[in-house]
């Protein structure tokens, strides 16, 4: 073990055990370091280099506490956090996590939005027999999101993941198996309180910014459907993961399948199944008093979105909704690879890595038109921490860039093709430019460690974009202050 390891921050201790990157909580028993911390923070972000759904100015404050504890026959891990974020002059996506689902709803009146997020994680692992361990881990998060200016909306989101696991270990190797159950849901409830000379419009994005643009109460937006409370959307997933560690090498593979839907009861507007594969590879070695880590993270997902064709029939005063069929309107494949190197010694830490993401999307909302998009984005980063007595100096730099291409296709047909589906071109250009624009980011932080584990930290970061055509500004700033306690 590297001397002085107890002085390392929680995230470094968490990363040094590769099992923490996966879903099998029994892996925490392969490390012996106990660490905990609690922290209060405040952040301020401002600048016009931002995505179309982000605010030009926002602040947030919150608290977080995390712990890894090893006792005689079992180990525990847990965390709790709360965050309050307030955004000014914000419009665009009405969802809490834009892009998470294959559909999105946009509104166009800038105003203040407030987001509150609560999260909890708890896990336990224990020995049940010689060479055998079992455990379980649960992650839970809830969020509420509100805008108090017409067009107003209130969102509620829940995320849950439960992963029981088992491990067999002997001498230099360990084999694990875990099951993963996941559920996430969000509801968007819109309302108009005041009076306006012109109606408020909304846009339902069904992929690549093609979709329905009409008044927010229109039937094509689904925000004001009879008998349905807002726009509900959810996913249920089941998965399995296998882990293997042999001496200093660790690897895992996780597969999950999710079934997603938008709507409720008989009125299901969209169904979107998703396949996901995730893998983590890690090799650790020691040279002198330094520890070295080589990591490789891989992710792949394939998602399709089918829009149902619904109809209603009324008999004896009872209206029944029927599904007459469905059309595949969108699909996307995403693959990412992230290699990383990390060095830890008495003087500090060094991390260097990159992340390359390739995605291919296809929208087929209206026959005979189809549009495909290919996008590749990459970033490289270098970060380091130097311990100078009671001070920790943290520096990070990164560079990101990307590009995309698009192809339109019209199939041959014996009948005259109608007008192509509506596209929100201005927002599409903003979204793509933000994803692919070349940029540099610099971050500087200073932490002072008081006696008895108390610390104070300040951070600032600056991001600058290059060769911008649609985004208003090239700069984005962030400042943060933290006060914490390690124990």
mmCIF file of N, CA and C in Angstrom, residues 36 94 114 161 191 217 225 259 268 279 300 316 343 348 371 376 394 401 420 443 454 469 475:
data_model
loop_
_atom_site.group_PDB
_atom_site.id
_atom_site.type_symbol
_atom_site.label_atom_id
_atom_site.label_comp_id
_atom_site.label_asym_id
_atom_site.label_seq_id
_atom_site.Cartn_x
_atom_site.Cartn_y
_atom_site.Cartn_z
ATOM 1 N N UNK A 36 -14.861 8.462 4.753
ATOM 2 C CA UNK A 36 -16.150 9.144 4.704
ATOM 3 C C UNK A 36 -15.908 10.643 4.607
ATOM 4 N N UNK A 94 -38.307 20.861 -21.846
ATOM 5 C CA UNK A 94 -39.078 20.857 -20.614
ATOM 6 C C UNK A 94 -38.692 19.692 -19.709
ATOM 7 N N UNK A 114 -36.460 26.239 -11.529
ATOM 8 C CA UNK A 114 -35.849 25.749 -10.295
ATOM 9 C C UNK A 114 -35.877 24.226 -10.288
ATOM 10 N N UNK A 161 -32.418 2.031 -9.020
ATOM 11 C CA UNK A 161 -31.639 0.886 -9.491
ATOM 12 C C UNK A 161 -31.314 0.000 -8.295
ATOM 13 N N UNK A 191 -49.144 24.252 -17.816
ATOM 14 C CA UNK A 191 -50.344 25.049 -17.588
ATOM 15 C C UNK A 191 -50.088 26.496 -17.992
ATOM 16 N N UNK A 217 -51.623 23.111 -26.289
ATOM 17 C CA UNK A 217 -52.797 22.289 -26.014
ATOM 18 C C UNK A 217 -53.198 21.433 -27.203
ATOM 19 N N UNK A 225 -53.898 15.967 -23.006
ATOM 20 C CA UNK A 225 -54.771 14.883 -23.448
ATOM 21 C C UNK A 225 -55.841 14.609 -22.392
ATOM 22 N N UNK A 259 -37.541 -1.400 -21.486
ATOM 23 C CA UNK A 259 -38.774 -1.157 -22.229
ATOM 24 C C UNK A 259 -39.309 0.199 -21.801
ATOM 25 N N UNK A 268 -50.962 4.890 -25.101
ATOM 26 C CA UNK A 268 -49.499 4.845 -25.154
ATOM 27 C C UNK A 268 -49.084 5.384 -26.517
ATOM 28 N N UNK A 279 -18.800 -2.136 -20.390
ATOM 29 C CA UNK A 279 -17.658 -2.931 -19.947
ATOM 30 C C UNK A 279 -16.609 -2.022 -19.324
ATOM 31 N N UNK A 300 -22.095 0.719 -25.303
ATOM 32 C CA UNK A 300 -22.817 0.638 -26.579
ATOM 33 C C UNK A 300 -24.303 0.553 -26.270
ATOM 34 N N UNK A 316 -72.211 3.003 -26.214
ATOM 35 C CA UNK A 316 -73.026 3.146 -25.003
ATOM 36 C C UNK A 316 -72.417 4.152 -24.028
ATOM 37 N N UNK A 343 -2.021 8.077 -11.977
ATOM 38 C CA UNK A 343 -0.855 7.886 -11.119
ATOM 39 C C UNK A 343 -1.158 8.491 -9.754
ATOM 40 N N UNK A 348 1.030 13.635 -4.931
ATOM 41 C CA UNK A 348 -0.191 14.044 -5.587
ATOM 42 C C UNK A 348 -0.723 12.973 -6.511
ATOM 43 N N UNK A 371 -34.054 10.705 -42.871
ATOM 44 C CA UNK A 371 -32.837 11.489 -42.661
ATOM 45 C C UNK A 371 -31.948 10.720 -41.688
ATOM 46 N N UNK A 376 -19.445 12.224 -34.591
ATOM 47 C CA UNK A 376 -18.294 11.744 -33.827
ATOM 48 C C UNK A 376 -17.772 12.903 -32.988
ATOM 49 N N UNK A 394 -5.166 21.889 -7.466
ATOM 50 C CA UNK A 394 -5.772 21.044 -8.493
ATOM 51 C C UNK A 394 -5.861 21.817 -9.807
ATOM 52 N N UNK A 401 -13.609 18.326 -29.493
ATOM 53 C CA UNK A 401 -13.980 18.681 -30.862
ATOM 54 C C UNK A 401 -14.860 17.574 -31.430
ATOM 55 N N UNK A 420 -42.669 17.239 -46.334
ATOM 56 C CA UNK A 420 -41.878 16.544 -45.307
ATOM 57 C C UNK A 420 -42.277 17.019 -43.918
ATOM 58 N N UNK A 443 -9.527 24.375 -15.502
ATOM 59 C CA UNK A 443 -10.074 24.391 -14.151
ATOM 60 C C UNK A 443 -8.939 24.516 -13.149
ATOM 61 N N UNK A 454 -11.195 18.886 8.662
ATOM 62 C CA UNK A 454 -11.989 19.958 8.058
ATOM 63 C C UNK A 454 -11.211 20.576 6.900
ATOM 64 N N UNK A 469 -20.943 29.642 -35.100
ATOM 65 C CA UNK A 469 -21.817 30.287 -36.072
ATOM 66 C C UNK A 469 -23.199 30.575 -35.487
ATOM 67 N N UNK A 475 -17.763 32.072 -24.425
ATOM 68 C CA UNK A 475 -17.191 31.873 -23.093
ATOM 69 C C UNK A 475 -18.232 31.362 -22.103
#
